[in-house]
PDB file of C-alpha atoms and ligand atoms in Angstrom:
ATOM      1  CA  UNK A 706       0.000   0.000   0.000  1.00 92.00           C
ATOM      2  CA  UNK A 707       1.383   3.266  -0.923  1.00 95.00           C
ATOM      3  CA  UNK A 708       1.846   5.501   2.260  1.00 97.00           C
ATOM      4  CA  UNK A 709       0.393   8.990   3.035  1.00 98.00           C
ATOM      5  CA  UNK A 710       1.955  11.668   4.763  1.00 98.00           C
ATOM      6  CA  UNK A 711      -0.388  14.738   6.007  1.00 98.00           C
ATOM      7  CA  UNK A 712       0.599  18.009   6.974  1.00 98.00           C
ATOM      8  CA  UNK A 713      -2.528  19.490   9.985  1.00 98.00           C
ATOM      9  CA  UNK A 714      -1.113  23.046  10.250  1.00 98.00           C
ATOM     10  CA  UNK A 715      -4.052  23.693  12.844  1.00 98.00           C
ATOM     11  CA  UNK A 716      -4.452  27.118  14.132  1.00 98.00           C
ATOM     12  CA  UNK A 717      -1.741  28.154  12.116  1.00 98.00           C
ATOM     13  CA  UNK A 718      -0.739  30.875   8.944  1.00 98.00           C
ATOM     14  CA  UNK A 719      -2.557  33.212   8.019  1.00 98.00           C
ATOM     15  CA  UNK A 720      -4.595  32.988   4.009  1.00 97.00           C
ATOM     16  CA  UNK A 721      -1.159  34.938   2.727  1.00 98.00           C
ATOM     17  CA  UNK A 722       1.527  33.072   4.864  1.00 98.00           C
ATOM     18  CA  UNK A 723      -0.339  29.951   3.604  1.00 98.00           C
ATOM     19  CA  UNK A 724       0.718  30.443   0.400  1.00 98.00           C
ATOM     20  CA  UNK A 725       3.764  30.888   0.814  1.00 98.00           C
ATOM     21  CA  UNK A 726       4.267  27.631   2.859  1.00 98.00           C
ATOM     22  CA  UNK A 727       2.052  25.834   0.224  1.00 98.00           C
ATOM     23  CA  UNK A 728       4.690  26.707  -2.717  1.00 98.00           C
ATOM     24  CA  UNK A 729       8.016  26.289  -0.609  1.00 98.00           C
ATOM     25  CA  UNK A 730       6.202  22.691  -0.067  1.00 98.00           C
ATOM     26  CA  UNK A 731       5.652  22.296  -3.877  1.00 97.00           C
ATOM     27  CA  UNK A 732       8.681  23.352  -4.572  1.00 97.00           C
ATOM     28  CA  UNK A 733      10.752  20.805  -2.536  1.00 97.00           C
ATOM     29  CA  UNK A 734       8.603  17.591  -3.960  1.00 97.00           C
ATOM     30  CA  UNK A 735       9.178  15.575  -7.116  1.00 95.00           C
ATOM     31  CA  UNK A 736       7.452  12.434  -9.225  1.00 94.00           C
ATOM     32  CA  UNK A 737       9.819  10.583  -7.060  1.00 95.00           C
ATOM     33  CA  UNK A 738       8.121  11.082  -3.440  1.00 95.00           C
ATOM     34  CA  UNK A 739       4.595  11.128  -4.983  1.00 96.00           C
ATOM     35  CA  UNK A 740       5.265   7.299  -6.481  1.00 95.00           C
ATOM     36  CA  UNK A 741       5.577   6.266  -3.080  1.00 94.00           C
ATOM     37  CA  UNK A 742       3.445   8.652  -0.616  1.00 97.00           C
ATOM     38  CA  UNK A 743       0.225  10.556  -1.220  1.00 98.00           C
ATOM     39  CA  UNK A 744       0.872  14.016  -0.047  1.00 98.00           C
ATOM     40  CA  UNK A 745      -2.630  15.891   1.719  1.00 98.00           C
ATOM     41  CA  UNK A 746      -2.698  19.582   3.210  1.00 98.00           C
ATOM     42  CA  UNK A 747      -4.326  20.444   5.900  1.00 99.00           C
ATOM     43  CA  UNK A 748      -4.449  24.374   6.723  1.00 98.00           C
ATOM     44  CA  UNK A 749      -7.522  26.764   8.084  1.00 98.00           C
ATOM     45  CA  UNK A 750     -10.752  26.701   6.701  1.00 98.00           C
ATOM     46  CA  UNK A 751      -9.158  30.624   6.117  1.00 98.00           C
ATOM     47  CA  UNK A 752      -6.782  29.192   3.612  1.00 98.00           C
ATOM     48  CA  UNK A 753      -8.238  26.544   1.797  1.00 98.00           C
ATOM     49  CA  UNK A 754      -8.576  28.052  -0.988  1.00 98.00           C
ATOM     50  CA  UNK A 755      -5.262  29.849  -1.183  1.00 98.00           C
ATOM     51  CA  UNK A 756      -3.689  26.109  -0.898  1.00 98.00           C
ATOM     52  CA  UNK A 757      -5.850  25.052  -3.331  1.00 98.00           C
ATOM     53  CA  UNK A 758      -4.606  27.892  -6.120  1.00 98.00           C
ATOM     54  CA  UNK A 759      -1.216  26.539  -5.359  1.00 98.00           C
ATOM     55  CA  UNK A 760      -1.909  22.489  -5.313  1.00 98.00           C
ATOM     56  CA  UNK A 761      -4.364  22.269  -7.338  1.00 96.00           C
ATOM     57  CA  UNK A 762      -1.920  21.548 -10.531  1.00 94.00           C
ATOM     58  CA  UNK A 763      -0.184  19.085  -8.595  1.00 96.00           C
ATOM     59  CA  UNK A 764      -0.254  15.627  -7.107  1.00 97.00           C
ATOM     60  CA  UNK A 765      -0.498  17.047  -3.176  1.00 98.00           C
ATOM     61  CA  UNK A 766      -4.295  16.906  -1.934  1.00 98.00           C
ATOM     62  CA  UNK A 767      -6.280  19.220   0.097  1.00 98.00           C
ATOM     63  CA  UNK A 768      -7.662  18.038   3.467  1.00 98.00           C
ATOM     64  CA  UNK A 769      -9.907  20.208   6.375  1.00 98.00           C
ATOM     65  CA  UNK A 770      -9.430  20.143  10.185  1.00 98.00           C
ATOM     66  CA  UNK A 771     -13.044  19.410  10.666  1.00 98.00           C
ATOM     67  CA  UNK A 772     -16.567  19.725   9.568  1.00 98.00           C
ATOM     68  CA  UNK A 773     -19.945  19.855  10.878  1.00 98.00           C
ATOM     69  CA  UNK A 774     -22.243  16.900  10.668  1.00 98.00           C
ATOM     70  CA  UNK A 775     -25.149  18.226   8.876  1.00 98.00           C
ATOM     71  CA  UNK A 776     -25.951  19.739   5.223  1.00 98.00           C
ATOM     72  CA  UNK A 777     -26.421  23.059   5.820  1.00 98.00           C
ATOM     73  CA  UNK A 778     -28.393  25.700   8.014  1.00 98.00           C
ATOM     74  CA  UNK A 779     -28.175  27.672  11.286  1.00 98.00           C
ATOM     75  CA  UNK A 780     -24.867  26.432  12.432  1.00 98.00           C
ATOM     76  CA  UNK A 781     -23.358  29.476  13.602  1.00 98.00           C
ATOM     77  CA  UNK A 782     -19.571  29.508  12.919  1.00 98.00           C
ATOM     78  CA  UNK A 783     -19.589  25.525  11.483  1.00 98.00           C
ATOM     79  CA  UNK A 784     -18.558  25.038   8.285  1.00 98.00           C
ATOM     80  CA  UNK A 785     -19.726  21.836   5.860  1.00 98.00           C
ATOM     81  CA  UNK A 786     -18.882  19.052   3.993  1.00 98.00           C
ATOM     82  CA  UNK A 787     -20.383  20.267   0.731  1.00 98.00           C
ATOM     83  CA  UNK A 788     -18.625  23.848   1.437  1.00 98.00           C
ATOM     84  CA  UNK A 789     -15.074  21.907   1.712  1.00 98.00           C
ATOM     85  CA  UNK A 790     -15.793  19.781  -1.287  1.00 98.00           C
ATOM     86  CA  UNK A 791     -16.511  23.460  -3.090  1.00 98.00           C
ATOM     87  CA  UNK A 792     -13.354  24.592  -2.026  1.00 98.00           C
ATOM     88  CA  UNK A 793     -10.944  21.608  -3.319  1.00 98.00           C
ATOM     89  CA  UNK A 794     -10.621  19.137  -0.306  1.00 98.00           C
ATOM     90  CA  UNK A 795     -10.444  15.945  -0.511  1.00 98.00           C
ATOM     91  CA  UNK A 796      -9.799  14.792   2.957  1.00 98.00           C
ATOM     92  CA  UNK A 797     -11.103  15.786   6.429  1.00 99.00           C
ATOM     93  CA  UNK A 798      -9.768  15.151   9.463  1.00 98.00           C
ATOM     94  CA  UNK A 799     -12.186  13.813  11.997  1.00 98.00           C
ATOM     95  CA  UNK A 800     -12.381  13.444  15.790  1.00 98.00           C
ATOM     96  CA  UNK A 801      -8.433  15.009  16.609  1.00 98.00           C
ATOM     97  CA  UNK A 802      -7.851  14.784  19.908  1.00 97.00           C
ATOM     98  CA  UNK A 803      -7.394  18.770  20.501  1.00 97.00           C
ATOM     99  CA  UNK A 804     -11.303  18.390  19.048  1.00 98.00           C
ATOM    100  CA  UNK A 805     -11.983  15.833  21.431  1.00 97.00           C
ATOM    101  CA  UNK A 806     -10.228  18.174  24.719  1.00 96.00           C
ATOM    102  CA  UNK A 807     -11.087  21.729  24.039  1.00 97.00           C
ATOM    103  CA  UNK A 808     -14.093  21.005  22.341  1.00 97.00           C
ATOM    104  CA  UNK A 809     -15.920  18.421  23.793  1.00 97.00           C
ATOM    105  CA  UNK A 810     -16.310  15.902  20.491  1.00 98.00           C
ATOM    106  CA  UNK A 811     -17.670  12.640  21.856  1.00 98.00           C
ATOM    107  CA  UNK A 812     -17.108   9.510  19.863  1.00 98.00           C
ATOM    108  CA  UNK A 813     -20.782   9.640  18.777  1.00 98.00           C
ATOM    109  CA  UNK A 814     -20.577  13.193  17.300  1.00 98.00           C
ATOM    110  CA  UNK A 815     -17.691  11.942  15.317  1.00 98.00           C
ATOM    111  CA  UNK A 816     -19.339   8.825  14.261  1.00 98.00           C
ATOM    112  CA  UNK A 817     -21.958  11.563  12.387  1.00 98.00           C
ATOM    113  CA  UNK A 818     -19.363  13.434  10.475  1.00 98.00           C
ATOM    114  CA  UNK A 819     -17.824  10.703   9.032  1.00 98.00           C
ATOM    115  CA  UNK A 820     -20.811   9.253   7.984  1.00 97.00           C
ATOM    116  CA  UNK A 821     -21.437  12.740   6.379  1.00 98.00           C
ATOM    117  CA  UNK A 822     -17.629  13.346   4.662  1.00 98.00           C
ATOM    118  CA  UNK A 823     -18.330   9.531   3.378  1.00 98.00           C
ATOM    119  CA  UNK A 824     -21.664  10.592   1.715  1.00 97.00           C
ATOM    120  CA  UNK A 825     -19.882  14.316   1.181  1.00 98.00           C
ATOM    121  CA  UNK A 826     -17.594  12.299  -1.137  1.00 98.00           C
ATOM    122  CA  UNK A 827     -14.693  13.482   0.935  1.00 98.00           C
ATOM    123  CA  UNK A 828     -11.966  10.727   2.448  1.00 98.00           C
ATOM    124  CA  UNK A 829     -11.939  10.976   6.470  1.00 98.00           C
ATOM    125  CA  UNK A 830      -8.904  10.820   8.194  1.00 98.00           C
ATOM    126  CA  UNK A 831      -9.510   9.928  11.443  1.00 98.00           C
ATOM    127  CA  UNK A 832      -7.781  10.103  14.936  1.00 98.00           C
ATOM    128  CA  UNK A 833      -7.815   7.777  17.660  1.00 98.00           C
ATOM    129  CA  UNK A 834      -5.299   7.376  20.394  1.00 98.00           C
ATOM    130  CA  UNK A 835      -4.962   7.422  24.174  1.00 97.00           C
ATOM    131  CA  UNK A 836      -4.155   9.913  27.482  1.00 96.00           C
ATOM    132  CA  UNK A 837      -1.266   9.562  29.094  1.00 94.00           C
ATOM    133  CA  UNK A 838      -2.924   8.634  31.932  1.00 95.00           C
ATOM    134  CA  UNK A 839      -4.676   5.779  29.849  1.00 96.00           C
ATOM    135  CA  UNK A 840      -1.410   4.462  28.984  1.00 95.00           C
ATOM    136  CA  UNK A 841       0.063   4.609  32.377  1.00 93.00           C
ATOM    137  CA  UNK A 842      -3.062   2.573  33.729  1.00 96.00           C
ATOM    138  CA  UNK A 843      -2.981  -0.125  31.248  1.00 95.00           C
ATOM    139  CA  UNK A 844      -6.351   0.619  29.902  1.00 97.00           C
ATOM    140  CA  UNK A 845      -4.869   2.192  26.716  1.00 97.00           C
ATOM    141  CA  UNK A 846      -5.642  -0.918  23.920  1.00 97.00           C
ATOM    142  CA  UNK A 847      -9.224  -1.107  25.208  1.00 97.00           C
ATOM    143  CA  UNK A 848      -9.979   2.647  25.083  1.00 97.00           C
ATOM    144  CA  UNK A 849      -8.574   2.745  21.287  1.00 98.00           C
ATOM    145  CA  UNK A 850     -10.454  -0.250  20.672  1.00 98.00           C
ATOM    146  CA  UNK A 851     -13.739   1.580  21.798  1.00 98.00           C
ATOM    147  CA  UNK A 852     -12.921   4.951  20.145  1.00 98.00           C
ATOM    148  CA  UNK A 853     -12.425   2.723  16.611  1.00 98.00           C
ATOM    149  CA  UNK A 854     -15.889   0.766  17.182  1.00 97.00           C
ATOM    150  CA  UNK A 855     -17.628   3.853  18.071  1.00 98.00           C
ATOM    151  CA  UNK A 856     -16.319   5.651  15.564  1.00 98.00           C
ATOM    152  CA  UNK A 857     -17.491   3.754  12.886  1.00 98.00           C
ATOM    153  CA  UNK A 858     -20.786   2.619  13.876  1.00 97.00           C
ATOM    154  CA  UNK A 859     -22.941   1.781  10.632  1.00 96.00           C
ATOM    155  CA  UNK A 860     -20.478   2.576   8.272  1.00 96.00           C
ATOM    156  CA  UNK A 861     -20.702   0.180   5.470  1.00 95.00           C
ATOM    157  CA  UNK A 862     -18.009  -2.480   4.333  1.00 93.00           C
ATOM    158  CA  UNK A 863     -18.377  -0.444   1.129  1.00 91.00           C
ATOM    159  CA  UNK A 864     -17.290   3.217   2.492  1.00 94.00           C
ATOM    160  CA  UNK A 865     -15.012   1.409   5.267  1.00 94.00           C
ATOM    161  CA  UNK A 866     -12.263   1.446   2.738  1.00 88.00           C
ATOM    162  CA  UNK A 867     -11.900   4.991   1.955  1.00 86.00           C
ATOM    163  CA  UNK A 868     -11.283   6.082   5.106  1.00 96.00           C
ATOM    164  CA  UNK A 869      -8.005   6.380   7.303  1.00 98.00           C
ATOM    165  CA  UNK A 870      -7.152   5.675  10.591  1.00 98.00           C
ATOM    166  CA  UNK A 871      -4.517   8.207  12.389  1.00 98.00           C
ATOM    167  CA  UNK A 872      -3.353   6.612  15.781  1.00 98.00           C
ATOM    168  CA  UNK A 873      -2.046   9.401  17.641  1.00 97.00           C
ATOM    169  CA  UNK A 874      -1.273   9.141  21.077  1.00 97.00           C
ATOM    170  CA  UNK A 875      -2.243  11.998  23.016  1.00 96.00           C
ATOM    171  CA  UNK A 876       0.577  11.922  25.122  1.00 95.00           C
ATOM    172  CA  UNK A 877       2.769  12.640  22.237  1.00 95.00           C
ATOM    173  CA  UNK A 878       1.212  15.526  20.192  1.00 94.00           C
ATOM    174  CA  UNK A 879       2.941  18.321  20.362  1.00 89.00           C
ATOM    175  CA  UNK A 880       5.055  17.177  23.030  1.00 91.00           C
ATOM    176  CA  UNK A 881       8.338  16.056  21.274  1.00 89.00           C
ATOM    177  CA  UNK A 882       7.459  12.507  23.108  1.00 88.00           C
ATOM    178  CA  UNK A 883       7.406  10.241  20.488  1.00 89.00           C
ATOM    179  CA  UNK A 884       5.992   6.715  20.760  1.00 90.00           C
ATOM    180  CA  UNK A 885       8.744   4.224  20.091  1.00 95.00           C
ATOM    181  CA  UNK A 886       8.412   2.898  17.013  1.00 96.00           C
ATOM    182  CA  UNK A 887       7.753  -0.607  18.260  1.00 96.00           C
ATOM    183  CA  UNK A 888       4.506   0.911  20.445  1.00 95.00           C
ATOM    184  CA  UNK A 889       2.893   2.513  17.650  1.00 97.00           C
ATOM    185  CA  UNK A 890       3.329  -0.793  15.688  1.00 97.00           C
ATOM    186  CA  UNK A 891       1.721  -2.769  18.351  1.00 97.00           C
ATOM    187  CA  UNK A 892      -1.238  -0.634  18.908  1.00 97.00           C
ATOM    188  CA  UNK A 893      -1.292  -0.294  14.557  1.00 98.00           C
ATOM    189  CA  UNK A 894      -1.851  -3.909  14.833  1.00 97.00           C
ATOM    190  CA  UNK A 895      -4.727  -3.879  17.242  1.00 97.00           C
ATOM    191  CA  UNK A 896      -6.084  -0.905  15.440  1.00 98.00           C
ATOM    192  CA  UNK A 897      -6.198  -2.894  12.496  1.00 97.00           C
ATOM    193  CA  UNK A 898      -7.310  -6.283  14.790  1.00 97.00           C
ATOM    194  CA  UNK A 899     -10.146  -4.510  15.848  1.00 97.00           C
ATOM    195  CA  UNK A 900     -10.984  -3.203  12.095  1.00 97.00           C
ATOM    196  CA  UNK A 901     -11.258  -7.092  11.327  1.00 97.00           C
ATOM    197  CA  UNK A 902     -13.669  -8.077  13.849  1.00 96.00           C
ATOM    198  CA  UNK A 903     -15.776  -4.966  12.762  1.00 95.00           C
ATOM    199  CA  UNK A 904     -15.266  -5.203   8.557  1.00 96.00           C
ATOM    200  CA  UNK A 905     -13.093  -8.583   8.498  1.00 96.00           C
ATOM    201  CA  UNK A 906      -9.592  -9.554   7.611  1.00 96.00           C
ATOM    202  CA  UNK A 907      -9.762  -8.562   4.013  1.00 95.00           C
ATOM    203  CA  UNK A 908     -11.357  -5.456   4.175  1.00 95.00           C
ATOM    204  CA  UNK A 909      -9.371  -4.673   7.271  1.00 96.00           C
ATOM    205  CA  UNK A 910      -5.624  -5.150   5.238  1.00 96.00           C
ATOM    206  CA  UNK A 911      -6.244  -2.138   3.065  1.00 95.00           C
ATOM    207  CA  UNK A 912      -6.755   0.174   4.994  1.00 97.00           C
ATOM    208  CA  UNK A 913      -3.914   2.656   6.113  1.00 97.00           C
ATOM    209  CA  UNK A 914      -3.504   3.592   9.626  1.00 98.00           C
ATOM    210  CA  UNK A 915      -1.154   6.724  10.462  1.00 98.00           C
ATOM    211  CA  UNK A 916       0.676   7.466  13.039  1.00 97.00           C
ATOM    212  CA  UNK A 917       0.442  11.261  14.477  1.00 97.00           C
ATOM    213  CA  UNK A 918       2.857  12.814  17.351  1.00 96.00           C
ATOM    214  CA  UNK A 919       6.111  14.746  17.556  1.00 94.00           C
ATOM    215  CA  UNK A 920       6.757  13.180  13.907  1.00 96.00           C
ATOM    216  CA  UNK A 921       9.933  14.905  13.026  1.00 96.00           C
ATOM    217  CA  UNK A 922      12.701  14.817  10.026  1.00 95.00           C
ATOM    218  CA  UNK A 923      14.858  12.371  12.519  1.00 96.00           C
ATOM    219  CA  UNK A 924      12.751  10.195  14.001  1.00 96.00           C
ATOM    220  CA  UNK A 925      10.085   9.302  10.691  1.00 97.00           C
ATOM    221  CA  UNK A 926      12.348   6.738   8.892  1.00 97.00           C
ATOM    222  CA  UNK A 927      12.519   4.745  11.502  1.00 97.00           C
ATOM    223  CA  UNK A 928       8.580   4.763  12.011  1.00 97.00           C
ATOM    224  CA  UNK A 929       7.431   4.593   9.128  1.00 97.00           C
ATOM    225  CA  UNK A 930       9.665   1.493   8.323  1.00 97.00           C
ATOM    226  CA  UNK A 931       7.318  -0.891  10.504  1.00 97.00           C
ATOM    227  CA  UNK A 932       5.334  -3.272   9.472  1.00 96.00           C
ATOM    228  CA  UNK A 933       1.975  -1.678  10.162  1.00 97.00           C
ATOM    229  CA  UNK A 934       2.524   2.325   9.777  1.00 98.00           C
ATOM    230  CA  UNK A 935       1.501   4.123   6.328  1.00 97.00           C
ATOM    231  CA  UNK A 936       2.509   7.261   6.970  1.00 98.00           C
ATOM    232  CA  UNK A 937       2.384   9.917   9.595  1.00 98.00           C
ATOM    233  CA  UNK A 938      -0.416  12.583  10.567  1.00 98.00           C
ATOM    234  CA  UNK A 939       2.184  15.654  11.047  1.00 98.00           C
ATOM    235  CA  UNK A 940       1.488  18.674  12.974  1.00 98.00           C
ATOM    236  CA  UNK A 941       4.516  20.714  14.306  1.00 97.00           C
ATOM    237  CA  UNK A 942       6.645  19.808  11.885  1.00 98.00           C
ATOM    238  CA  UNK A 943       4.433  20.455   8.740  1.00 98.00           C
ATOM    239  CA  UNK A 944       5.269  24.231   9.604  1.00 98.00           C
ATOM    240  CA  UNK A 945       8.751  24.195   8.339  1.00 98.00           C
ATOM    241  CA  UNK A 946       8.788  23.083   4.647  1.00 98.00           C
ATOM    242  CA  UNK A 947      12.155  21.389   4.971  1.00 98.00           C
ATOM    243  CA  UNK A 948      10.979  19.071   7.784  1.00 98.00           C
ATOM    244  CA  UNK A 949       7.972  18.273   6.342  1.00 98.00           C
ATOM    245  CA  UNK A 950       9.638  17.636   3.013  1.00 98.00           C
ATOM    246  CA  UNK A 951      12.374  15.541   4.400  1.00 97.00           C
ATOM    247  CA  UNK A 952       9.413  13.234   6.314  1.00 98.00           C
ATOM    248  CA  UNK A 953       7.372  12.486   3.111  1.00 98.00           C
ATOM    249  CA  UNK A 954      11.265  11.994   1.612  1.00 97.00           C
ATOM    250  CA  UNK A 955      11.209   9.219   4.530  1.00 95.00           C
ATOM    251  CA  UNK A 956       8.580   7.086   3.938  1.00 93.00           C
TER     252      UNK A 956
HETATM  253  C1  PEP B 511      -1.235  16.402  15.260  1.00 94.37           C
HETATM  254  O1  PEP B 511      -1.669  17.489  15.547  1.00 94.37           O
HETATM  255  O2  PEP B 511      -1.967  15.614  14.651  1.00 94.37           O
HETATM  256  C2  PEP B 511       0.131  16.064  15.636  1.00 94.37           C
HETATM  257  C3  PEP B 511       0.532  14.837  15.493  1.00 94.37           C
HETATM  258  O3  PEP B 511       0.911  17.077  16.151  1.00 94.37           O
HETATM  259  P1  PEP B 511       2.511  17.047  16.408  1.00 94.37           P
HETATM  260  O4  PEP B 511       3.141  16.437  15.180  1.00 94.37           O
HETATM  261  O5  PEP B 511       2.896  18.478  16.581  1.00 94.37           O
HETATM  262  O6  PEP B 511       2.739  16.235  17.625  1.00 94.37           O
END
């Protein structure tokens, strides 16, 4: 499976320092990287379609931070699927856990976005992935296990496919602790365990899980040469073209 690297500038650059970014990015990528990696960008709704005037020639995709669940109306502030798909996206990431702290998202609000970006056309990218505290306790494979099964209540074996899985432990976003690469590969493998008993084995073997936290020019090699990692969800990083150029250079 080809891998996928994705850049989540969150609350980041301006519409005008966006563009900038966007074309040092372009300008650092060849043929070469995108034969092996899919390449997405995730800035502010703000710049989405700055990005887009810069990508949209190219092979690198344009992804969203988030959307709202339903198809339009008096959503004060939210922002939709349909309005993301008019502005070049592809992608959409769902349920991140800075969503999930600061704003509240349960596991059953996220559950109705995805189901949304599915019908919306647009590819999910979803995040999953434990507290420190979680880990420390133990309890950390069972509460992924739940976030995955919630997540994708009712989702089809047909749509299951085109989404992604990010596995990002919260204890290393933004934190410069990564998980060793061995511990993201083990809880890869029950991510993609529990996608089999939900979708089975088949269905569950194509699709790509990510991993997301302190993913840096030094340390992605090493991750993403393990058995069960596709590519990295990148947020720090994906600020300094040269970093995020030498990651997706890395996979
Ligand atoms: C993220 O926000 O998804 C992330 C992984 O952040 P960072 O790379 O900065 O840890």
């Amino acid at each position: 499976m080809k891998k996928l690297v994705a850049g989540n500038w969150k609350m980041n650059k301006t519409n005008g320092e966006s563009y900038l970014l966007s074309r040092e990015i372009i300008a650092g990528l060849t043929e070469k990287e995108f034969l092996k990696c899919d390449v997405v960008l995730c800035p502010p709704f703000t710049s989405l379609a700055s990005v887009h005037s810069v990508i949209k020639e190219s092979e690198v995709r344009l992804g969203a931070q988030n959307m709202h669940y339903k198809e339009d109306g008096a959503f004060t502030g939210e922002i939709s699927g349909r309005m993301l798909v008019a502005s070049g996206c592809d992608y959409v990431i769902l349920g991140h856990s800075e969503r999930r702290q600061f704003f509240y998202e349960t596991d059953h609000l996220i559950n109705l976005k995805i189901k949304k970006a599915i019908s919306d056309k647009l590819i999910p990218i979803i995040c999953v992935g434990e507290t420190l505290e979680q880990r420390e306790s133990g309890v950390y494979e069972k509460v992924v296990d739940e976030q995955v099964t919630l997540c994708l209540k009712e989702i089809t074996k047909d749509d299951i496919e085109k989404i992604l899985i990010a596995y990002e432990p919260v204890w290393a976003i933004g934190t410069g602790k990564t998980a060793t690469p061995e511990q993201a590969n083990s809880m890869h493998k029950k991510i993609r365990e529990a996608l089999a008993n939900l979708f089975g084995e088949e269905i569950s073997s194509k699709i790509r899980i990510l991993y997301g936290g302190s993913v840096n020019d030094k340390n992605a090699k090493e991750l993403f040469s393990q058995s069960d990692i596709y590519g990295g969800l990148i947020g720090g990083a994906s600020l300094k073209p040269e970093s995020f150029i030498n990651i997706i250079k890395n996979t």
